[in-house]
XYZ file of C-alpha atoms in Angstrom:
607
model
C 190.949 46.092 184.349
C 191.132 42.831 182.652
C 191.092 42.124 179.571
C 188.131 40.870 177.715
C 187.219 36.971 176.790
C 184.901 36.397 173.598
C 182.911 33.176 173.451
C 180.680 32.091 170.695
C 178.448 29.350 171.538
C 176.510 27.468 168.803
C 173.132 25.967 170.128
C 174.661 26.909 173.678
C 177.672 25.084 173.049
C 180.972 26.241 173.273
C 182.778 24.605 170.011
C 185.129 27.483 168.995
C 185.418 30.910 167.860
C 184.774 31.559 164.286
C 188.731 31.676 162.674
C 188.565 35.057 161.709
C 186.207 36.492 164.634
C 189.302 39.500 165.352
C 188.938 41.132 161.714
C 185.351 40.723 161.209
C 183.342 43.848 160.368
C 180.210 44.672 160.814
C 177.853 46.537 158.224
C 174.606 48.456 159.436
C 171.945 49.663 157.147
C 169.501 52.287 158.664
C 168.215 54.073 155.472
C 165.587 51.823 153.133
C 164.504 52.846 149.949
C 161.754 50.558 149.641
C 158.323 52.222 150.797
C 156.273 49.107 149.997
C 158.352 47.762 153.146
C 157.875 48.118 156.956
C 161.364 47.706 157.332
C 162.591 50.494 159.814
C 164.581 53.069 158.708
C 165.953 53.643 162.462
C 167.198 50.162 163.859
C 169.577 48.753 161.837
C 169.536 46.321 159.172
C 172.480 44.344 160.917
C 174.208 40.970 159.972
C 177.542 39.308 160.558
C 179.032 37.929 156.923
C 182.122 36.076 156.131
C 182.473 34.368 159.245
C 184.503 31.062 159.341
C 184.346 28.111 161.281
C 186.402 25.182 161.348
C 186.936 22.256 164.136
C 184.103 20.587 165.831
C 181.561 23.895 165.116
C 182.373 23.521 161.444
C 181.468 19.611 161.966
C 178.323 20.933 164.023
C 177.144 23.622 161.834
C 177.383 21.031 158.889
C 175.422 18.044 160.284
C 173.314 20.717 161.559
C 172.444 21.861 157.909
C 171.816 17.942 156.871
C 169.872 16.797 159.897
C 166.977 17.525 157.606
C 167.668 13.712 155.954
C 167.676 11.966 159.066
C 164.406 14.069 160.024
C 166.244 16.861 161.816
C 165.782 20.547 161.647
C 167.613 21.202 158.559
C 169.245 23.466 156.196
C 165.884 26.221 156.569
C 165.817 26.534 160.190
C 168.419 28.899 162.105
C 170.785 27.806 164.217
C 170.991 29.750 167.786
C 174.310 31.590 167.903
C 175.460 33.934 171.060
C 178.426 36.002 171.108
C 179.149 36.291 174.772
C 182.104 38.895 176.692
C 183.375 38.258 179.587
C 185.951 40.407 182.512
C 186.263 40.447 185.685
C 183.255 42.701 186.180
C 180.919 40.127 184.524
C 179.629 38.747 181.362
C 177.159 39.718 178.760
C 175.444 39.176 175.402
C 176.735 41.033 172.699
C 175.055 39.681 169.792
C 172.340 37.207 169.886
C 171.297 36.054 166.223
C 171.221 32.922 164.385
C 173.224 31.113 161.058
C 170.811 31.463 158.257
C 171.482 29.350 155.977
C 170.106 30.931 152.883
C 172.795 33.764 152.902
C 175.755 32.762 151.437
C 176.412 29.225 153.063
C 179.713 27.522 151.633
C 181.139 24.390 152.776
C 184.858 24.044 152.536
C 188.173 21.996 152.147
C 186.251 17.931 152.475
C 188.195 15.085 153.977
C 187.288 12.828 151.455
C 185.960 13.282 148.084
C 182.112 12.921 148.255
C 181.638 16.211 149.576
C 179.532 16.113 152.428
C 182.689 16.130 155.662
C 183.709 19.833 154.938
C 186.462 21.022 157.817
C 185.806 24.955 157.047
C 181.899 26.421 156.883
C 181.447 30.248 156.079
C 178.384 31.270 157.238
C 176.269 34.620 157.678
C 174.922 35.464 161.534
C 171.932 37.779 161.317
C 170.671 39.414 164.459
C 167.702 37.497 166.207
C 166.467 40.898 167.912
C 167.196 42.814 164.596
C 164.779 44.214 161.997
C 165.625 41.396 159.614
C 164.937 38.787 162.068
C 161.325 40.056 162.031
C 161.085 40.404 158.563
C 162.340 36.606 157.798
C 159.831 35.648 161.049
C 156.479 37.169 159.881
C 157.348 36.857 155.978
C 155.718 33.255 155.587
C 152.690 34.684 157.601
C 149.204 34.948 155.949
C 145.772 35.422 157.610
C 145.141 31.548 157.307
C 148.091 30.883 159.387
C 146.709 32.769 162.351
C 142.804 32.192 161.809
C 142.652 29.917 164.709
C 144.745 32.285 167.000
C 141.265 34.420 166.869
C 137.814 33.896 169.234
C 134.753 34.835 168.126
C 135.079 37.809 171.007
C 137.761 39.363 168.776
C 135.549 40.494 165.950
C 133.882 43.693 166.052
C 130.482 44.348 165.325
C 129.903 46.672 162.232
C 126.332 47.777 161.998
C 125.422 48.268 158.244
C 122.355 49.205 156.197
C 122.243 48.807 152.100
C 121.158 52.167 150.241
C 120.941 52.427 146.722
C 121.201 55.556 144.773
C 117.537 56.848 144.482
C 115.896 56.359 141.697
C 112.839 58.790 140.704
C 111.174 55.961 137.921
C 111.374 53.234 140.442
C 110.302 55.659 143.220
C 107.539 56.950 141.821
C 106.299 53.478 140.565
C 106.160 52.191 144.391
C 104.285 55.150 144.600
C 101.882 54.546 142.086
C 101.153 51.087 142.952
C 101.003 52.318 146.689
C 98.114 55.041 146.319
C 95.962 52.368 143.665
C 95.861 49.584 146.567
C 94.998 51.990 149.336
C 92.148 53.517 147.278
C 91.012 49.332 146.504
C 91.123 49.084 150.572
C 89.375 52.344 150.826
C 87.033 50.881 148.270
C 86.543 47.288 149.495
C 86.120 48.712 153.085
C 82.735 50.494 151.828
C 81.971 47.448 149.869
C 81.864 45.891 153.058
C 80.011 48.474 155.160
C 77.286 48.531 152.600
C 77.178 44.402 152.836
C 76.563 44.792 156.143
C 74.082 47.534 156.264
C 71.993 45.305 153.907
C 72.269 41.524 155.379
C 69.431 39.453 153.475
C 66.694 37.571 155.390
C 65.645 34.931 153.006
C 67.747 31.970 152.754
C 68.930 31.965 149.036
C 69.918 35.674 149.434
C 71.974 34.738 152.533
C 74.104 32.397 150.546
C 74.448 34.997 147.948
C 75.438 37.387 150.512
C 78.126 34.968 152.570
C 79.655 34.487 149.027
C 79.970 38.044 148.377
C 81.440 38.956 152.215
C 84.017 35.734 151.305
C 85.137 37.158 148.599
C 85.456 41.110 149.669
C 87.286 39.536 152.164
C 89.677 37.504 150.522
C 89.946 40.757 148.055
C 90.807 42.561 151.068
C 93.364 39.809 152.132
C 95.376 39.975 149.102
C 94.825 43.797 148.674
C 96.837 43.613 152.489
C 99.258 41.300 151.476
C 100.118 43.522 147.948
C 100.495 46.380 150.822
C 102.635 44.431 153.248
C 105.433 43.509 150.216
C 104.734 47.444 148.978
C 105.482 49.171 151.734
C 108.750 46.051 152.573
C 110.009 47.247 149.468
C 109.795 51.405 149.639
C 111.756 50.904 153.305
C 114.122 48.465 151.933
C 114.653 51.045 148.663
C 114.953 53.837 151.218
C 115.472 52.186 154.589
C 117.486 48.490 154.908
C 117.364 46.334 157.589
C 119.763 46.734 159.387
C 122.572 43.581 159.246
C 125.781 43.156 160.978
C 129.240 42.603 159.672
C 132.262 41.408 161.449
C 135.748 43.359 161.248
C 138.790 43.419 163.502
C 140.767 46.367 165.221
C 143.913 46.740 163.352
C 145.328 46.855 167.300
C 144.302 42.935 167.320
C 145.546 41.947 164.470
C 148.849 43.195 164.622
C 149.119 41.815 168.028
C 147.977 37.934 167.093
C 150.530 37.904 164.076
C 153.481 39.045 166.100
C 152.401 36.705 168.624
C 152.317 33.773 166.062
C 156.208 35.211 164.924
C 157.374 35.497 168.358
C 157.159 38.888 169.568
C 155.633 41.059 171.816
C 153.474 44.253 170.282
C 154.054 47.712 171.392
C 152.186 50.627 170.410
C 151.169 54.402 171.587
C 149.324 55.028 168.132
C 145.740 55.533 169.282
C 144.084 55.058 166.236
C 144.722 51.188 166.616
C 142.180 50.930 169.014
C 139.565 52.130 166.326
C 140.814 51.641 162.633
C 138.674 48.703 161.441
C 139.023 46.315 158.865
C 136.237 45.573 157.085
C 137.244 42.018 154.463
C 135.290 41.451 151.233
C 133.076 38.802 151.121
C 135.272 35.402 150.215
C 133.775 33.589 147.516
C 131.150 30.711 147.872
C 129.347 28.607 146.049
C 125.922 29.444 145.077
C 123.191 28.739 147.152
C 119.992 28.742 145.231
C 117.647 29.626 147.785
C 119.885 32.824 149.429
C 119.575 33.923 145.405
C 115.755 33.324 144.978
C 115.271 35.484 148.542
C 117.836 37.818 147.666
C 119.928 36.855 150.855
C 122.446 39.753 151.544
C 126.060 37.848 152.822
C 127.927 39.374 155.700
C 131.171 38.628 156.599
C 131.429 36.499 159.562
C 135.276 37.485 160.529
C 137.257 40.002 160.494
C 140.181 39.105 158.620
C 141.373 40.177 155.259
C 140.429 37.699 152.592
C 142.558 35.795 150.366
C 142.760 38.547 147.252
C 142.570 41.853 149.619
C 145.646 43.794 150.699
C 146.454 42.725 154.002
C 146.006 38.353 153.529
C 149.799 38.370 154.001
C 150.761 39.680 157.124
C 153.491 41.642 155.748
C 151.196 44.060 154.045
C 148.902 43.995 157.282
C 152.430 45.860 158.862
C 153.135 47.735 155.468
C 149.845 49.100 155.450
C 150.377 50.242 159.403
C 153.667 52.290 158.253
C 152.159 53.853 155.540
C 148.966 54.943 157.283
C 150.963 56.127 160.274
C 154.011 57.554 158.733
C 155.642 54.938 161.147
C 158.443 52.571 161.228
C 158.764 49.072 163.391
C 161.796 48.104 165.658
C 162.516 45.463 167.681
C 163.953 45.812 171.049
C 165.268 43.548 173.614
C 163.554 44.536 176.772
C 165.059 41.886 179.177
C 164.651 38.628 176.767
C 161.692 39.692 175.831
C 161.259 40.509 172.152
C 159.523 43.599 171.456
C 158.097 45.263 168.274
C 157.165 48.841 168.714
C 155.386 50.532 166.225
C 155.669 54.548 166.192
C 155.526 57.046 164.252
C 158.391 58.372 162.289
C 157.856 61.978 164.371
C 158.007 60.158 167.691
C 160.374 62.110 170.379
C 160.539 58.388 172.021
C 163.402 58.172 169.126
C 165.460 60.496 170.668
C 165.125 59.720 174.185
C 166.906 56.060 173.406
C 169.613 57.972 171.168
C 173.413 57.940 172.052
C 174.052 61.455 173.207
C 177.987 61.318 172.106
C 178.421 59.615 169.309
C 180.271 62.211 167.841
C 182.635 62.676 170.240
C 186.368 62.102 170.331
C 188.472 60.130 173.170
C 189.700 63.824 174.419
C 185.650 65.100 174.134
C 185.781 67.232 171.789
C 183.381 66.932 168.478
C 184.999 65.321 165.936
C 185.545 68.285 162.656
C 182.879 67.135 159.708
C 184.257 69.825 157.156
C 182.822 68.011 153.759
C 179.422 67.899 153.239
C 176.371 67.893 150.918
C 172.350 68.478 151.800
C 169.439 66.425 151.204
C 167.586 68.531 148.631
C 166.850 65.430 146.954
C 164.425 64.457 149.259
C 162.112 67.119 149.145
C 158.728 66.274 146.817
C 156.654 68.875 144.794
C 153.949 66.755 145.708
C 153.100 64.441 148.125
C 149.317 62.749 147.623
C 147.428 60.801 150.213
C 144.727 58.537 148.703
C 142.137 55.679 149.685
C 141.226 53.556 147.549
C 137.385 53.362 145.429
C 135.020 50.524 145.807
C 133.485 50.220 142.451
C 130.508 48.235 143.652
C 129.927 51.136 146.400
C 128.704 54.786 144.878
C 129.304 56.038 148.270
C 132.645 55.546 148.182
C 132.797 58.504 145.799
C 130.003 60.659 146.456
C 131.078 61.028 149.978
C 134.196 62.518 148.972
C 135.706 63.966 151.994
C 139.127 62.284 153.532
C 139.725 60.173 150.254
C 142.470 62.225 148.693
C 144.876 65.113 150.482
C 147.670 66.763 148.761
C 150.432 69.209 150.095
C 152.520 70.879 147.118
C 155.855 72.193 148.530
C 157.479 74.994 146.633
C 160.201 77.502 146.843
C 158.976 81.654 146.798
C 159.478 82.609 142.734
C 162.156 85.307 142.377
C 162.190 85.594 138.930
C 164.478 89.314 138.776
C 167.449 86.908 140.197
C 166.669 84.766 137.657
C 165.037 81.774 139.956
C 164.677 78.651 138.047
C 162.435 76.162 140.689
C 164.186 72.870 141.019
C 161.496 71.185 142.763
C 160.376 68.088 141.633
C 159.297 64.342 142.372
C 155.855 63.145 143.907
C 155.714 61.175 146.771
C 152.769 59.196 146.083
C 150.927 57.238 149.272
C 147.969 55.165 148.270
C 145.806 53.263 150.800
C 144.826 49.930 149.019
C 141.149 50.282 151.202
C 138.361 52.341 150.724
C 136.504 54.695 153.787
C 133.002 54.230 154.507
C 130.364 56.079 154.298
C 128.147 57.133 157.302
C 123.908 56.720 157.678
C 123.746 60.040 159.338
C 120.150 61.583 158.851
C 116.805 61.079 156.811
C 116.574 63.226 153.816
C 113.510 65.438 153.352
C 112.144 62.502 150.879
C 113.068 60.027 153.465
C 110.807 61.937 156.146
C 107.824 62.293 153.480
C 108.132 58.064 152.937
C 108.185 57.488 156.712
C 104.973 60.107 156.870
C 103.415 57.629 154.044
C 104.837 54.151 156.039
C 103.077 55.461 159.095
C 100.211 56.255 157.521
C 100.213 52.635 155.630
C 100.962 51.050 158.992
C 97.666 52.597 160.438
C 95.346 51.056 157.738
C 97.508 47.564 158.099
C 96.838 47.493 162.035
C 93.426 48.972 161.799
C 92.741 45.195 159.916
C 94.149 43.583 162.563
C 97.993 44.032 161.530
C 100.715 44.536 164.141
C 103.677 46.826 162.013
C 106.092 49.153 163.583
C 108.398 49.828 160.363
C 108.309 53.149 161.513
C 110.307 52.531 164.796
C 112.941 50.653 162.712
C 113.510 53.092 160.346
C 114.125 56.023 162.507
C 116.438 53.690 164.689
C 118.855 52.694 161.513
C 121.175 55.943 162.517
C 125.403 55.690 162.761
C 125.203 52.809 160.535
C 127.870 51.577 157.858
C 125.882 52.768 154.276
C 126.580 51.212 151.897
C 125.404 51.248 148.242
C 125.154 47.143 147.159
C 125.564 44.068 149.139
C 128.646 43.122 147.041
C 132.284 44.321 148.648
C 135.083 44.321 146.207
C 137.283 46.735 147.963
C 137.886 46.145 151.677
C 137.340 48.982 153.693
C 138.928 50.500 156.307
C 136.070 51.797 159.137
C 136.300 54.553 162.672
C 134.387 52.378 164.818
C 134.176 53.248 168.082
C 131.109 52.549 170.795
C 129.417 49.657 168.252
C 129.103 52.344 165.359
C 130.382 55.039 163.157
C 130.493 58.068 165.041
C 129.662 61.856 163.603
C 133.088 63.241 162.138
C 134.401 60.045 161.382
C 136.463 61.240 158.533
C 138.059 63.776 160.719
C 139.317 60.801 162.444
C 139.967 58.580 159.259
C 140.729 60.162 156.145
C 143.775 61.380 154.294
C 143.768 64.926 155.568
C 143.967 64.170 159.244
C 146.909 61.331 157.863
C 148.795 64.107 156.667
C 148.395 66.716 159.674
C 148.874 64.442 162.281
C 151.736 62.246 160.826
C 153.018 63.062 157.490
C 153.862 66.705 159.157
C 156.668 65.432 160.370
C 157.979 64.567 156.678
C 157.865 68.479 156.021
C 159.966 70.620 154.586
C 158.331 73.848 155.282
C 156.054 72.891 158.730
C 157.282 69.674 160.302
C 156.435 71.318 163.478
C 155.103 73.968 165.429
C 158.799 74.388 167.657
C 160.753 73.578 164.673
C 159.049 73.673 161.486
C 162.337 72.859 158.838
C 164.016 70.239 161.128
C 163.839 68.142 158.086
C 166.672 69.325 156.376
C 170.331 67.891 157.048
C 173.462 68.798 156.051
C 174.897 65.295 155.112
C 178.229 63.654 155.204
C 180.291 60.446 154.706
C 183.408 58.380 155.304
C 184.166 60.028 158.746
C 185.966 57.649 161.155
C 185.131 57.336 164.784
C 186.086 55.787 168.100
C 183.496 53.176 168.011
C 184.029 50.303 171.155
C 181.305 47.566 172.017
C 179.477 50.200 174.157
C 178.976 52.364 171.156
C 178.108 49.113 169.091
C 175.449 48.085 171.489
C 173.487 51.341 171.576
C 174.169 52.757 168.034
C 172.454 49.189 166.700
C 169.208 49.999 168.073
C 168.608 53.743 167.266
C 169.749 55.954 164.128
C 169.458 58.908 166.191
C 172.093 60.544 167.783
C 172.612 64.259 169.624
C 176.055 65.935 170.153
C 177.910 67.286 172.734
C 177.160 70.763 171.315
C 173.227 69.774 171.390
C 173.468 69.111 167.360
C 170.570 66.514 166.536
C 171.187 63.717 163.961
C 170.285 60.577 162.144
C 173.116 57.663 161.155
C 172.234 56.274 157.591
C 174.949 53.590 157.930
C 178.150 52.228 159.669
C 180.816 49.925 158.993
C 182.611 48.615 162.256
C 185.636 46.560 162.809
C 185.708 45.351 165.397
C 189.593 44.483 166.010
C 190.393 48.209 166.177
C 187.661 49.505 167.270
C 186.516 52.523 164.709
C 183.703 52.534 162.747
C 182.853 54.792 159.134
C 179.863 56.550 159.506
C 177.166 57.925 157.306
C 175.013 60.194 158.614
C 173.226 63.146 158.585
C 172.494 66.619 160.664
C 169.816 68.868 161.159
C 170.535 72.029 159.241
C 168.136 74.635 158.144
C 169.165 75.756 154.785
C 166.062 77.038 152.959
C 162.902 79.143 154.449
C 161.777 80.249 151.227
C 160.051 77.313 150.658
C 155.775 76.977 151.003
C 153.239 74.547 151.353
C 149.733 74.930 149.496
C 147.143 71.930 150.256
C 144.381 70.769 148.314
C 141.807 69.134 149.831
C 138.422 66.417 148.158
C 134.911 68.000 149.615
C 131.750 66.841 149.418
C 130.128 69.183 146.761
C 127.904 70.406 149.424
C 130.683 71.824 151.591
């Protein structure tokens, strides 16, 4: 076999190999710290540093970084680099990326002595289909830079209905003034039956009499009208009209932003296709006449507003991870740049893992004879929360799905003298608050909509035309909501234009933790394997580590032995002119089943 050609090409030119491309080395991050990231924690955090140019690329990559005077580019836009192989069988891309010129650019060794002709640039490659790439790409990203990427057809409909928190005084007031002007019409209607059992004759009486019937009616009139706003304001107190609001599928909006950054969305998390965002209101002047009428404001788009969680598009994708238990990757699927969203318990990992990673050039396992465990990243606690809408009430009297916490502990044996080490909470808050569903009339709803129907009889029996009645038994599967006013935006199950029964089965922190925080346990990660999160770790072991090895190990953390051994690379440092790489990594090892889980749960006081 031949031997092997490298090529780097700059823009698609071929201007020379960086000086020192034989002894570069490549670091890869896998592990992040940072939970307030979507950074993944299985594709590697991958750049090239150090490397030098000289010749006509270091003349290129310098007017390249100035071009920005002459109304070029410039020094904060990338430069395309390729790093191509060629033998006889072919040629291929081994690293696609681009200079970024923010990391550690240094011009070097001028011809003359103003500085700006350097002969030697150092520059930093990072990977264009890597995890940083798509960091850098949707970092400047807000919700005003893709409001025009939207339709109208992309909002979703969110049915809602305003219900305070009863009060009895006010209640019983309504009431009050309700049963005085029905006895007045009950009154005024006899007053009229006896002015037209007794219709004068004589012509002076007649005009008394047409005065009389003028003004009963007009008494009546008003005595209707009083009725009208009475009963208006018992169904709005009990019943709103309904209004709509518009929100957006979390499925949509994660698709437009990655769009806008260059990348194609991938997904098999079903609950995109239902979690909704609901925005606060964004603020507006006041309009005097929506105030005097007491105008309720709905939003008219779906997208967060400027001060909620989510107006960068970051925390749109940090929200996503969190919610999910999920990390992002990006994958070259034939040019094509794809980020795939999935959850950090997803087998799909381990069908793209190398399965022999491990192994040495005569096949056997390589010995790992050092190693420690990862107690440290079990947590006594880990607490699932959504966030409170102070302007809502329902928002904490419907309880359920707002908080869920699993407490992990080892079995006490106190005769061996057992002194529990656990410790740490792993604390997930939601910055968005659940609704809360119209699901039923209360008993005091049914009496009011006995009185409205009975109200609605005298109005039509004057020649009225109501039907409140209709309305308020069709205001079912509605948002609720306690005050027009949003200050928390909320995050909504909306699926066939309303909020189904069991929605917080659906959305809520309990069914969070069970369906995708499980695989974070300890103690129950799984019904097949329930402690197949703990690892026996190690360090500073050197393997055979060629281009192959390069090319899949950069896009998955996961690996499986020869000997069927399952494990996750933290971190690897290749070099490339000798073809080894130092590995960090990690094993599944089960080394404790004392250890249980006890859950507490947030009900509804009524459960």
């Amino acid at each position: 076999m031949g031997k092997d050609r490298d090529q780097w090409l700059i823009d698609g030119r071929d201007l020379g190999a960086p000086v020192n491309w034989r002894d570069f080395e490549i670091n890869a991050v896998f592990s992040q710290e940072d939970e307030t990231s979507p950074i993944d924690e299985n594709q590697a955090s991958l750049s090239i540093e150090s490397l030098i140019w000289t010749g006509p690329a270091a003349e290129y990559i310098s007017n390249r970084f100035k071009s920005g005077l002459t109304g070029g580019p410039g020094a904060f836009q990338g430069v395309p680099v390729s790093w191509v192989i060629s033998n006889e069988t072919g040629s291929f891309t081994a690293f696609q990326g681009y200079i970024d010129f923010t990391q550690n650019y240094r011009e070097r060794k001028f011809k003359g002595p103003r500085r700006t002709q350097p002969t030697e640039v150092v520059t930093t490659i990072v990977d264009d289909f890597g995890i940083d790439s798509l960091i850098a790409s949707v970092n400047g990203i807000t919700m005003d830079t893709i409001r025009e990427d939207f339709n109208s057809s992309d909002w979703t409909d969110i049915p809602f209905v305003i219900i305070k928190k009863f009060d009895f005084i006010e209640f019983f007031m309504m009431w009050l003034s309700l049963y005085v002007i029905l006895k007045s019409l009950a009154d005024a209607r006899r007053a009229l039956d006896d002015l037209f059992a007794d219709i004068p004759t004589n012509p002076l009486g007649l005009i008394g009499w047409i005065a009389k019937l003028i003004l009963t009616l007009a008494y009546i009139a008003f005595l209707l009208a009083q009725l009208i706003v009475l009963v208006q304001q018992i169904i709005n107190l009990l019943f709103s009209k309904k209004r709509i609001h518009k929100g957006l599928k979390l499925k949509k909006l994660l698709e437009v932003g990655l769009t806008k950054a260059g990348y194609t969305f991938v997904s098999p998390i079903e609950e995109l296709d239902f979690y909704t965002i609901l925005p606060t209101l964004p603020t507006e002047k006041s309009n005097f006449l929506e105030e005097l009428f007491n105008k309720v404001r709905v939003t008219k788009e779906g997208l967060p507003s400027v001060n909620d969680y989510g107006f960068a598009f970051l925390e749109v994708m940090t929200l996503c991870r969190n919610l999910f238990n999920a990390r992002f990757a990006v994958y070259n699927n034939n040019g094509t740049k794809e980020v795939h969203l999935r959850t950090k318990g997803d087998q799909w990992w381990f069908k793209q893992s190398n399965q022999s990673l491990l192994e040495a050039p005569d096949g056997q396992n390589i010995l790992v004879d050092d190693v420690g465990y990862n107690l440290e990243e079990l947590k006594l606690n880990r607490y699932l929360k959504f966030s409170d809408d102070p302007l809502d009430i329902w928002t904490k009297e419907d309880k359920q799905g707002l908080t869920y916490e699993v407490q992990t502990r080892s079995s006490p044996n106190w005769d061996e003298g057992g002194i529990p080490l656990e410790k740490g909470l792993d604390f997930i808050q939601i910055p968005y608050a659940l609704g809360s569903r119209k699901a039923f009339l209360t008993d005091l709803e049914e009496f009011v909509l006995t009185v409205v129907s009975t109200a609605e009889s005298v109005i039509n029996f004057f020649g009225g035309n109501l039907n409140f009645s209709d309305d308020i038994r069709a205001r079912m599967n509605f948002l609720k909501i306690s005050s027009p006013e949003i200050s928390v935006p909320k995050l909504l199950y909306i699926e066939n234009g309303g909020i189904p029964p069991g929605h917080r089965g659906k959305l809520g922190a309990k069914i969070l933790q069970e369906k995708y925080y499980r695989s974070s346990s300890f103690v129950n990660a799984s019904d097949a394997e329930p402690f197949n999160n703990q690892y026996q770790t190690f360090e500073g072991i050197d393997i055979q580590f060629d281009l192959t090895r390069f090319l899949e190990t950069r896009q998955n953390s996961y690996f499986i032995t020869k000997d069927g051994e399952s494990g996750k690379i933290e971190s690897f440092n290749w070099k490339r002119s000798e073809d080894k790489a130092t590995l960090k990594a990690r094993f599944r090892f089960v080394y404790d089943k004392s250890l249980t889980e006890t859950t507490f749960e947030l009900k509804n006081d009524d459960d």
